[in-house]
Short mmCIF file of C-alpha atoms and ligand atoms in Angstrom, two decimals:
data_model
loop_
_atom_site.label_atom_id
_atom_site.label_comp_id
_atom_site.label_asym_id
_atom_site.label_seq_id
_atom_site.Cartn_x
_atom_site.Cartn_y
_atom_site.Cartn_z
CA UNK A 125 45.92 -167.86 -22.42
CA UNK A 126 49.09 -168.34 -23.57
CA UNK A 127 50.70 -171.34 -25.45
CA UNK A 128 47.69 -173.04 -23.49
CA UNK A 129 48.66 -171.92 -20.09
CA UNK A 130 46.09 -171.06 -18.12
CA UNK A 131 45.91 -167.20 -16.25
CA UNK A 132 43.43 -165.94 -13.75
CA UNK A 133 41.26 -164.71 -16.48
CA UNK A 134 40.70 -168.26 -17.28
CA UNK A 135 39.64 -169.12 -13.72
CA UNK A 136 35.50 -167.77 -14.62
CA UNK A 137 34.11 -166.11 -11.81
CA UNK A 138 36.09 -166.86 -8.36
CA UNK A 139 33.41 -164.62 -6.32
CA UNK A 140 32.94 -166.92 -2.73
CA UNK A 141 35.54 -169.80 -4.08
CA UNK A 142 38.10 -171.13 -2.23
CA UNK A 143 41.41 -170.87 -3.83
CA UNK A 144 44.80 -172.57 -3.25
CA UNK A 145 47.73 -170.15 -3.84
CA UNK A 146 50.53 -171.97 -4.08
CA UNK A 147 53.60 -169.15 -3.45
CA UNK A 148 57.37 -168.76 -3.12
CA UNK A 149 57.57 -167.44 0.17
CA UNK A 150 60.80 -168.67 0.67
CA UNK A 151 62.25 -165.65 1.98
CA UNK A 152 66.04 -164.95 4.10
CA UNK A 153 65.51 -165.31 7.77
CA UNK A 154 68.28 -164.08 10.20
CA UNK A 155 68.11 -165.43 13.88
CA UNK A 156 67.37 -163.00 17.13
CA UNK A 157 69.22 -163.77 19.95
CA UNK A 158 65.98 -164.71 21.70
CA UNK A 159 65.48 -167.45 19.45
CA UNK A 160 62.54 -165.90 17.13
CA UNK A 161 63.46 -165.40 13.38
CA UNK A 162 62.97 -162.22 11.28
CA UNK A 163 62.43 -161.32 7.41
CA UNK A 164 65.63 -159.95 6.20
CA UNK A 165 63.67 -159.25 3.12
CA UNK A 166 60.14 -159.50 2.17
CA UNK A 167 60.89 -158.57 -1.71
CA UNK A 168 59.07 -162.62 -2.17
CA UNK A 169 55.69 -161.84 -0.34
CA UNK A 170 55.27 -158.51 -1.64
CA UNK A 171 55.55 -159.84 -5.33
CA UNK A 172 52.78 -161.90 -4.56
CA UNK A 173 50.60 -159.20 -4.02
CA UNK A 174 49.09 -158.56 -7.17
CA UNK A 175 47.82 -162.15 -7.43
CA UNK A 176 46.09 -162.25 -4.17
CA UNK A 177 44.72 -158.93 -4.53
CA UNK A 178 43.39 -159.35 -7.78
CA UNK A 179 41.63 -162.59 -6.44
CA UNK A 180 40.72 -160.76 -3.33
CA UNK A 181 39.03 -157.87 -4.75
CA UNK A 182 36.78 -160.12 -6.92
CA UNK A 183 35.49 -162.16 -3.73
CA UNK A 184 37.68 -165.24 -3.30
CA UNK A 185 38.74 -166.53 -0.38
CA UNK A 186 42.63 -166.87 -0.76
CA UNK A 187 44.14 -169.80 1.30
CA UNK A 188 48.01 -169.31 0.38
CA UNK A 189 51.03 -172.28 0.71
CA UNK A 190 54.53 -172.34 0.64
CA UNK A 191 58.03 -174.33 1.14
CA UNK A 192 60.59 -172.49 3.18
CA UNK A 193 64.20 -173.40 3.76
CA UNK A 194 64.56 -177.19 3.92
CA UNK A 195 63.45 -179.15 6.89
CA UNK A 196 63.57 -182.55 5.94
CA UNK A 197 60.29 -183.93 5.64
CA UNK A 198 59.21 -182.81 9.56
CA UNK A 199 58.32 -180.36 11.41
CA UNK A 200 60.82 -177.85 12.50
CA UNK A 201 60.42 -174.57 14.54
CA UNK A 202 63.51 -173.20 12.66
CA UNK A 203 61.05 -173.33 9.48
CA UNK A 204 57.99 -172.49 10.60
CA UNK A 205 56.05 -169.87 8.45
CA UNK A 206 55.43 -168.08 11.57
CA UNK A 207 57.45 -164.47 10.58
CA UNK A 208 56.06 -164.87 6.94
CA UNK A 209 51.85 -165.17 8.46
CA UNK A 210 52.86 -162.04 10.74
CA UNK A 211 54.38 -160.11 7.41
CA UNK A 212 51.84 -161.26 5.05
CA UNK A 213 48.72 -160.65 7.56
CA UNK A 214 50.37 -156.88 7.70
CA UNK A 215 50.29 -156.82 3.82
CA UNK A 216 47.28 -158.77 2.75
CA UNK A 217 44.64 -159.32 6.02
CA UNK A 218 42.34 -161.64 5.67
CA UNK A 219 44.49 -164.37 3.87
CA UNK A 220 45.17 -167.87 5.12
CA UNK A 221 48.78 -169.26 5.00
CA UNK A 222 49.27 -172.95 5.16
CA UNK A 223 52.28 -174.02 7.88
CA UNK A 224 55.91 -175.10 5.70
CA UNK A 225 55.00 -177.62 2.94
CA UNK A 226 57.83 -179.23 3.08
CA UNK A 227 57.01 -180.53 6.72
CA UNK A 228 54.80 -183.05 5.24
CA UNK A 229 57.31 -185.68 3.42
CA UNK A 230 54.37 -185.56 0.84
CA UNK A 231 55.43 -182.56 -0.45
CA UNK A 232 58.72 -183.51 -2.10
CA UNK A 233 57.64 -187.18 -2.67
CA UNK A 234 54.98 -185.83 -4.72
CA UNK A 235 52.32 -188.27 -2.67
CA UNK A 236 49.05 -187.96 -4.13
CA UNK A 237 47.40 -188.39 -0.34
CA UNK A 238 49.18 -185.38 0.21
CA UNK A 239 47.87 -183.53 -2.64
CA UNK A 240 44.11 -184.87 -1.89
CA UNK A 241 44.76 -182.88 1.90
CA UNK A 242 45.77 -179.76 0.11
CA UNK A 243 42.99 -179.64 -2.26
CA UNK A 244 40.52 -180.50 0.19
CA UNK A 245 37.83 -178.11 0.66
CA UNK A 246 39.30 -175.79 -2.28
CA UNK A 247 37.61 -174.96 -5.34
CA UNK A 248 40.62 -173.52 -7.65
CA UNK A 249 44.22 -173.78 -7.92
CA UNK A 250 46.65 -170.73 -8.80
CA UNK A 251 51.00 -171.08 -8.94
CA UNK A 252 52.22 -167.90 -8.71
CA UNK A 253 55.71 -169.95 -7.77
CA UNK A 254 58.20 -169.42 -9.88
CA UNK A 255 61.07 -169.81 -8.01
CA UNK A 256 59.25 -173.49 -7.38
CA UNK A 257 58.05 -174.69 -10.92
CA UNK A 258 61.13 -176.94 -11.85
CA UNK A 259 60.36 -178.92 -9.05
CA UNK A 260 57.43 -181.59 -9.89
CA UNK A 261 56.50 -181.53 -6.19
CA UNK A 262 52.99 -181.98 -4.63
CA UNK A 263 52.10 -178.54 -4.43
CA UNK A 264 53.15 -177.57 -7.99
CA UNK A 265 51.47 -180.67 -10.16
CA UNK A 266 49.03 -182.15 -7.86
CA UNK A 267 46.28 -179.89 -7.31
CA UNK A 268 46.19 -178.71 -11.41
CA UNK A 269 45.56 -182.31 -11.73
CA UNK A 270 41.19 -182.30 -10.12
CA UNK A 271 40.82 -178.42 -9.85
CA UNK A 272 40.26 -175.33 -12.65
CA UNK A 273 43.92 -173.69 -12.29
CA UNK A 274 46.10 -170.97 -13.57
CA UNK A 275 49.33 -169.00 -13.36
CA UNK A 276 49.37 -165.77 -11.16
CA UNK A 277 50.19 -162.52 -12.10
CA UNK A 278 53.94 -163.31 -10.71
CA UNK A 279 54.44 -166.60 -12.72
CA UNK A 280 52.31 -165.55 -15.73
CA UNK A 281 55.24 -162.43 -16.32
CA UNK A 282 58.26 -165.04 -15.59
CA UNK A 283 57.16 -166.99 -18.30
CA UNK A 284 56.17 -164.30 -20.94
CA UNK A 285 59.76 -162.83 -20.39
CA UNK A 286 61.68 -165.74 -20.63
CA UNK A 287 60.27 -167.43 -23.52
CA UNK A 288 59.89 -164.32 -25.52
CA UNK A 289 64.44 -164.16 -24.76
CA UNK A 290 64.24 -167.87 -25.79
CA UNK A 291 61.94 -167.52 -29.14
CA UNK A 292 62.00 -163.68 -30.34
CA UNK A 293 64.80 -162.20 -28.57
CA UNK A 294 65.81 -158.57 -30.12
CA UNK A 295 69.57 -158.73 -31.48
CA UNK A 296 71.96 -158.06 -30.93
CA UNK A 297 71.10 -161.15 -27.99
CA UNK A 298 74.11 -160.74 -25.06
CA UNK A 299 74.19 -163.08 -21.97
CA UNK A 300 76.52 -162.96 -19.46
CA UNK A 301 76.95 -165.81 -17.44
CA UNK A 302 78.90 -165.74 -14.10
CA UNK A 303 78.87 -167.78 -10.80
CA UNK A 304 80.90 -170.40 -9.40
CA UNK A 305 79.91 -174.01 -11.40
CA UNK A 306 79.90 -174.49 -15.29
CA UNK A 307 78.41 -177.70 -14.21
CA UNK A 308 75.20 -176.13 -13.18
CA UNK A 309 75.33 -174.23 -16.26
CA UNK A 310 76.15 -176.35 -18.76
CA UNK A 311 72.58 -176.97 -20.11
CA UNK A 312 71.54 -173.63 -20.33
CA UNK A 313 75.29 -172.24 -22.15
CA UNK A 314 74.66 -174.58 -24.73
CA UNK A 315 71.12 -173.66 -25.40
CA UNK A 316 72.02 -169.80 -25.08
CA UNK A 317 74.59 -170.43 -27.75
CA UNK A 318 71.73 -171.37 -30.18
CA UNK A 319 70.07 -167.43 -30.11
CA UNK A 320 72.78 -164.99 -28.97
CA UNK A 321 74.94 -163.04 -30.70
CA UNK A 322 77.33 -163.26 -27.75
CA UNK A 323 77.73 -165.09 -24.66
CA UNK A 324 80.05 -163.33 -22.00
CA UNK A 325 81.68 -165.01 -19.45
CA UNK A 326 83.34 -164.08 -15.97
CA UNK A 327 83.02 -165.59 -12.36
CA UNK A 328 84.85 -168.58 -11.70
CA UNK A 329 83.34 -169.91 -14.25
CA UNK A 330 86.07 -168.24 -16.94
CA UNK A 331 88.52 -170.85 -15.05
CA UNK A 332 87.71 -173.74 -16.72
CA UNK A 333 87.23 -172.13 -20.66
CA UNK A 334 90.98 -170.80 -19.88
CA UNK A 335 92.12 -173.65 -18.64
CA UNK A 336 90.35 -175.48 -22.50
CA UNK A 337 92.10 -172.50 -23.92
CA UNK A 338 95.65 -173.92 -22.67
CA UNK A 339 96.48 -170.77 -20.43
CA UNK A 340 98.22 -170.72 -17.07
CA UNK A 341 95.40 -170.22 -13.83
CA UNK A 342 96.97 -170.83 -11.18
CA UNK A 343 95.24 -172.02 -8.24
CA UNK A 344 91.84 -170.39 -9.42
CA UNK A 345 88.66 -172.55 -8.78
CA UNK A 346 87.71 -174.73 -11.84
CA UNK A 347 86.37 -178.08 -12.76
CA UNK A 348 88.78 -180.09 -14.25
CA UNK A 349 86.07 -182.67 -15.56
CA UNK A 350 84.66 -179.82 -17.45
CA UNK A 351 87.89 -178.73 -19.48
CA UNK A 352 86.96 -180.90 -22.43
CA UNK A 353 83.14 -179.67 -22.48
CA UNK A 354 84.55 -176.34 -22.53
CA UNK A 355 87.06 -176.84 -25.00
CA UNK A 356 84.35 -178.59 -27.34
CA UNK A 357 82.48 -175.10 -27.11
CA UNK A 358 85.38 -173.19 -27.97
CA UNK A 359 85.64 -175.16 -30.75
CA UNK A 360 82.64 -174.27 -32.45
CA UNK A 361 83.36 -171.23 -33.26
CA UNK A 362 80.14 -169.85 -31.08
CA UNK A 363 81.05 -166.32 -30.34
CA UNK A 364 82.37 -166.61 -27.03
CA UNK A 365 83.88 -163.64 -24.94
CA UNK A 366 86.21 -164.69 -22.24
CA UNK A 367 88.02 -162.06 -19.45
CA UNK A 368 91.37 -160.42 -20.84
CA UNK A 369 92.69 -159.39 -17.63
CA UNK A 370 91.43 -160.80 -14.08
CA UNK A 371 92.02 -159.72 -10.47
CA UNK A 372 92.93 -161.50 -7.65
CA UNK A 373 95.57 -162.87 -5.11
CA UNK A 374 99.27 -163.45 -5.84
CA UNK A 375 100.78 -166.41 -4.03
CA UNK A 376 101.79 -164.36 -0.97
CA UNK A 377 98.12 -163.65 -0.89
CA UNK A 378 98.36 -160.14 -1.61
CA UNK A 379 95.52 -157.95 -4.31
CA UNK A 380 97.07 -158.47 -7.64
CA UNK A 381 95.64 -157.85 -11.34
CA UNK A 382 96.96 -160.14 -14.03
CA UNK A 383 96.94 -160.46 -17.98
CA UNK A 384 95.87 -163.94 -19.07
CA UNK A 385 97.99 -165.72 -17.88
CA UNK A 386 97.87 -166.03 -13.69
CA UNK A 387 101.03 -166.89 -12.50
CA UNK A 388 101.46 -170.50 -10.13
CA UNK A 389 99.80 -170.07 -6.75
CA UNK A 390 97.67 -167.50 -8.08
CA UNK A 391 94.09 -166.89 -7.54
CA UNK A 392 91.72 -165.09 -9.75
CA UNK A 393 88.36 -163.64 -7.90
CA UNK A 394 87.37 -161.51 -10.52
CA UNK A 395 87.43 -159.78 -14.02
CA UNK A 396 89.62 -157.20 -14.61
CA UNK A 397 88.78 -153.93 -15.26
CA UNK A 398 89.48 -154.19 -19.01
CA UNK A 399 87.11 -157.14 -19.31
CA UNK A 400 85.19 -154.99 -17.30
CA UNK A 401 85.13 -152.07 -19.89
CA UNK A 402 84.85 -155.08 -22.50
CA UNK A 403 81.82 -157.02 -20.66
CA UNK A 404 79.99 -153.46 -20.07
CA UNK A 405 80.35 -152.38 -23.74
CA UNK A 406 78.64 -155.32 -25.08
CA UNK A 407 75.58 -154.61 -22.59
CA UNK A 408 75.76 -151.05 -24.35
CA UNK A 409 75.64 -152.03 -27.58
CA UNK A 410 73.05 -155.02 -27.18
CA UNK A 411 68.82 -154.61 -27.28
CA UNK A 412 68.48 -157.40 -25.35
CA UNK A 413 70.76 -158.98 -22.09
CA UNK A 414 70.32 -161.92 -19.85
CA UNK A 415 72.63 -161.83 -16.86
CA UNK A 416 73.21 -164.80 -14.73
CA UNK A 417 75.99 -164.64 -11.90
CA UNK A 418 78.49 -162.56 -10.43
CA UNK A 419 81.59 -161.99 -12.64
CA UNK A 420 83.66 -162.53 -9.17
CA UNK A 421 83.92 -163.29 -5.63
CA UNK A 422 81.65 -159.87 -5.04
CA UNK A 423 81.06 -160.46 -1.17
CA UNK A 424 84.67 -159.39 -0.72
CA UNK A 425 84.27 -155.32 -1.65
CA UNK A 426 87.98 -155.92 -3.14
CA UNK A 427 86.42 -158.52 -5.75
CA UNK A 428 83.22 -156.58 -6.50
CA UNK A 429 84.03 -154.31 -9.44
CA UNK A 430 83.30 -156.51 -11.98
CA UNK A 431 80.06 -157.61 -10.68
CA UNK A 432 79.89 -153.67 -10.42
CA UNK A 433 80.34 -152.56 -13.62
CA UNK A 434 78.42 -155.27 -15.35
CA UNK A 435 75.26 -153.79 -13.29
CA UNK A 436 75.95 -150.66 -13.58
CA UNK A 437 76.04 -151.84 -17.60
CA UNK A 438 72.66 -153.15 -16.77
CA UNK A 439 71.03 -150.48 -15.64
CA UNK A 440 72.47 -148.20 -18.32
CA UNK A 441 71.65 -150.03 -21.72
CA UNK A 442 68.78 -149.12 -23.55
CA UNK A 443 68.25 -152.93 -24.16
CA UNK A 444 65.32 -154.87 -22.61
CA UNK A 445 67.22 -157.06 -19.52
CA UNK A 446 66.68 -159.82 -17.65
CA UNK A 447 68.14 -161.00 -14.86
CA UNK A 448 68.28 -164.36 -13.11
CA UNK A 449 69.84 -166.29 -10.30
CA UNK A 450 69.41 -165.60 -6.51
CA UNK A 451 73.58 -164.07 -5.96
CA UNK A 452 72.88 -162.11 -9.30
CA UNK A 453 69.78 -160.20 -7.70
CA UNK A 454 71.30 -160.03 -4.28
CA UNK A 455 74.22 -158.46 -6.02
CA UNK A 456 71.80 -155.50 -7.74
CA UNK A 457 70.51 -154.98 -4.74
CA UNK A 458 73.38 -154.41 -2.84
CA UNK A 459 74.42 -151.77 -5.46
CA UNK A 460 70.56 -150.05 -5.55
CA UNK A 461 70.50 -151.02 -8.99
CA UNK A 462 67.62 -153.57 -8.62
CA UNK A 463 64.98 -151.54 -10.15
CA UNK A 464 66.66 -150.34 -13.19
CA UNK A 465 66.59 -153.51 -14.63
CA UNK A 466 63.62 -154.61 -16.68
CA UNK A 467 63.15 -157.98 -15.51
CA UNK A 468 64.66 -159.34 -12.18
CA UNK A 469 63.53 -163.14 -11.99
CA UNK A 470 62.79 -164.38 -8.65
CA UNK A 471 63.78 -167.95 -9.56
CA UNK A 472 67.08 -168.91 -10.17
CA UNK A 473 66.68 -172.27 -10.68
CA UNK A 474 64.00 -172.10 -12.59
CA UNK A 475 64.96 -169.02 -14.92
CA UNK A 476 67.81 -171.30 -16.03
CA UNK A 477 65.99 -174.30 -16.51
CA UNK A 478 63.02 -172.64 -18.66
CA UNK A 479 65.58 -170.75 -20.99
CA UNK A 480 66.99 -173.99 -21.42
CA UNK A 481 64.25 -176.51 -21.78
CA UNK A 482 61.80 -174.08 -22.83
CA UNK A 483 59.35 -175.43 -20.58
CA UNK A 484 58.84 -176.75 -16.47
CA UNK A 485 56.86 -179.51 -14.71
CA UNK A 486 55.09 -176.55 -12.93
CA UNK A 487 53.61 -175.24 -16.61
CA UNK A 488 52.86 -178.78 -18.14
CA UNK A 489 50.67 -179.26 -15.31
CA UNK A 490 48.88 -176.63 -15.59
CA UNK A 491 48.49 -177.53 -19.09
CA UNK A 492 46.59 -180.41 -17.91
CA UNK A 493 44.03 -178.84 -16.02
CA UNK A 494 40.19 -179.40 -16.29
CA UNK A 495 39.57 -175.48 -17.67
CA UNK A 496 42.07 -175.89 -20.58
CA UNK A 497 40.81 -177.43 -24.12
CA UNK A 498 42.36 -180.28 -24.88
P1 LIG B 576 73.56 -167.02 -9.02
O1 LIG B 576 73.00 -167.29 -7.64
O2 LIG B 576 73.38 -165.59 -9.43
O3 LIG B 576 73.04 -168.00 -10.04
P2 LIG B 576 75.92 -168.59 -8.49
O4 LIG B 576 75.25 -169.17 -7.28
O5 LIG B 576 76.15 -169.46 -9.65
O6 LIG B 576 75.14 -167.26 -8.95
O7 LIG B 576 77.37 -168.04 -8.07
C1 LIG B 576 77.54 -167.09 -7.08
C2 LIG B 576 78.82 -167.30 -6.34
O8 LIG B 576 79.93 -167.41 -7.20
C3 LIG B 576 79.11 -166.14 -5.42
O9 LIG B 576 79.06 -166.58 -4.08
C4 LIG B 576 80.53 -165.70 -5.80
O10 LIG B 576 81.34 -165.40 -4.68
C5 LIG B 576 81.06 -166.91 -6.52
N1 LIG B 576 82.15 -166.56 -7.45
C6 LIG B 576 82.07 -165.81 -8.56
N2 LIG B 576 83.28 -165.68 -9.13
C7 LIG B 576 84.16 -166.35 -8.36
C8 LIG B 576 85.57 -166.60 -8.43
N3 LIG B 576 86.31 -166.09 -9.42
N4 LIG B 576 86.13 -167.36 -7.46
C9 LIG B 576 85.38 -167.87 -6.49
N5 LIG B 576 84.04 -167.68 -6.37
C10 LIG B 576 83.44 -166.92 -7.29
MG1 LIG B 577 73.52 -168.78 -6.16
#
């Protein structure tokens, strides 16, 4: 057990028990032209695996449940779990899959009438979802609530990696933070400047600490309303690392690579390549690196070298790294970099929100449950 969190161990015997999986099988679709839907990637259902098995193999019977996409409270044939039953029954046979939480209204709503028809007929609970445990829905604080309950194998490793980054990281401690908002950052920049030695920042986020820094940015993407927050920051004297060259479009909309300083009508969609070289020798020189968002616009190949290098610094460091955030991993991917990295969270979300608060709705219920001493 740790910190009082419940894992499987903690469950006693589970031989001819029912137990309530609660997953992240929210996994990409794509349409067919005849209507049916397909799993673009299955990377979600597979990392379930070791939780079912393990339960499987010691003579449970596994009854698993999931959100995916977000029908509003209703059914919807666009979300049905169909494709995911007909992957997961290929991967694990024998396990039950529950049809789209989320088509109940309960689910969101938290209803407790919905949470008595999930736990119905179960004996124990297990979250193995991650990507879900910010959210205090139903599914994720209900059933911990009446039944014994614990973290999977998936949830149990989210949490050991991110806390251990929050409470013992090894220094030097570098995060690079990307992505389009500061807004949705905000929370978890000001917590990272507590316990890193340096916090890196490209994407469009950059935008806004120039524009707190007084430069010229043209017609880049940034949040006005945020200026002061940034500028506040800056002012702290927190070692921040900002871009010293960027990339982009010049007002006739042609490829253009600028100093500081972007010129009016300007756009900047990524790092240049000496903040590249900068960004990258940081990850080098660290022993421990969370990354969280693109350093540019990397779905355009033209604005994908700084997202580039930055993985490429990833997968090269001898540091312990973590990455989080859904465009982050998709990014890895896309380069075949994925599995070089120590720790690829499958929550984005939720990676940010646990670094930051140190703790999620999903883990404080399971705190709560009838197995764990209070
Ligand atoms: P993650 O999912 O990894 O947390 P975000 O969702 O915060 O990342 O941000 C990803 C998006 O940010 C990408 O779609 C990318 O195109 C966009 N982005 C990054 N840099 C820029 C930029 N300079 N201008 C416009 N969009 C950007
Ligand atoms: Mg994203």
């Amino acid at each position: 057990m740790i910190e009082r969190l419940p894992t499987l161990e903690d469950l006693g015997d589970v031989s001819g028990r029912t137990v309530l999986v609660r997953t992240d099988f929210n996994v990409p679709l794509e349409s067919l032209p005849d209507g049916t839907r397909r799993i673009t990637d299955d990377f979600r259902i597979r990392a379930a695996l070791p939780t079912i098995e393990w339960l499987g193999e010691r003579g449970a019977t596994v009854v698993c449940a999931s959100h995916l996409g977000r029908p509003k409270g209703a059914p919807d044939p666009r979300y049905s779990m169909d494709p995911v039953a007909a992957r997961l029954a290929e991967l694990a046979p024998g396990v039950r899959l529950l049809e789209n939480l989320r088509f109940d209204p309960g689910e969101e709503k938290n209803d407790p009438d919905f949470v008595s028809r999930l736990v119905r007929g179960v004996d124990l609970y297990v979250d193995d979802a991650f990507g879900a445990a910010h959210r205090a829905h139903a599914s994720i604080v209900g059933p911990p609530r009446t039944l014994p309950s614990a973290m999977g194998r998936l949830l149990q490793r989210e949490v050991e990696v991110l806390l251990e980054l929050r409470r013992r990281p090894k220094h030097p401690f570098v995060a690079v933070l990307g992505g389009s908002k500061i807004s949705d950052k905000l929370g978890v920049v000001e917590a990272l400047l507590e316990v890193v030695d340096s916090l890196v920042i490209g994407g469009a986020m950059c935008f806004t600490f120039m524009a707190a820094q007084g430069l010229p940015i043209g017609d880049s993407l940034f949040e006005p309303d945020q200026v002061e927050t940034c500028r506040r920051l800056l002012s702290t004297g927190k070692p921040i690392l900002l871009p010293e060259d960027i990339t982009g479009v010049d007002e006739n909309g042609n490829y253009a690579t600028f100093g500081r300083r972007l010129p009016p009508g300007a756009m900047g969609f990524d790092i240049g390549p000496g903040s590249a070289a900068a960004f990258s020798d940081a990850i080098m020189d660290a022993r421990t690196v969370f990354w969280n968002g693109p350093m540019g616009m990397f779905e355009d190949d033209r604005f994908a070298s700084g997202t580039r290098t930055v993985a490429q610094a990833m997968a090269d460091t001898k540091a312990f790294t973590v990455v989080g955030g859904g465009d982050s991993a998709a990014a890895l991917a896309q380069f075949g970099l994925d599995d070089r990295i120590d720790h690829v969270s499958t929550g984005g979300g939720a990676s940010l929100e646990l670094l930051e608060l140190g703790d999620l709705p999903g883990l404080e219920a399971l705190r709560g449950a009838p197995n764990v001493g209070h």
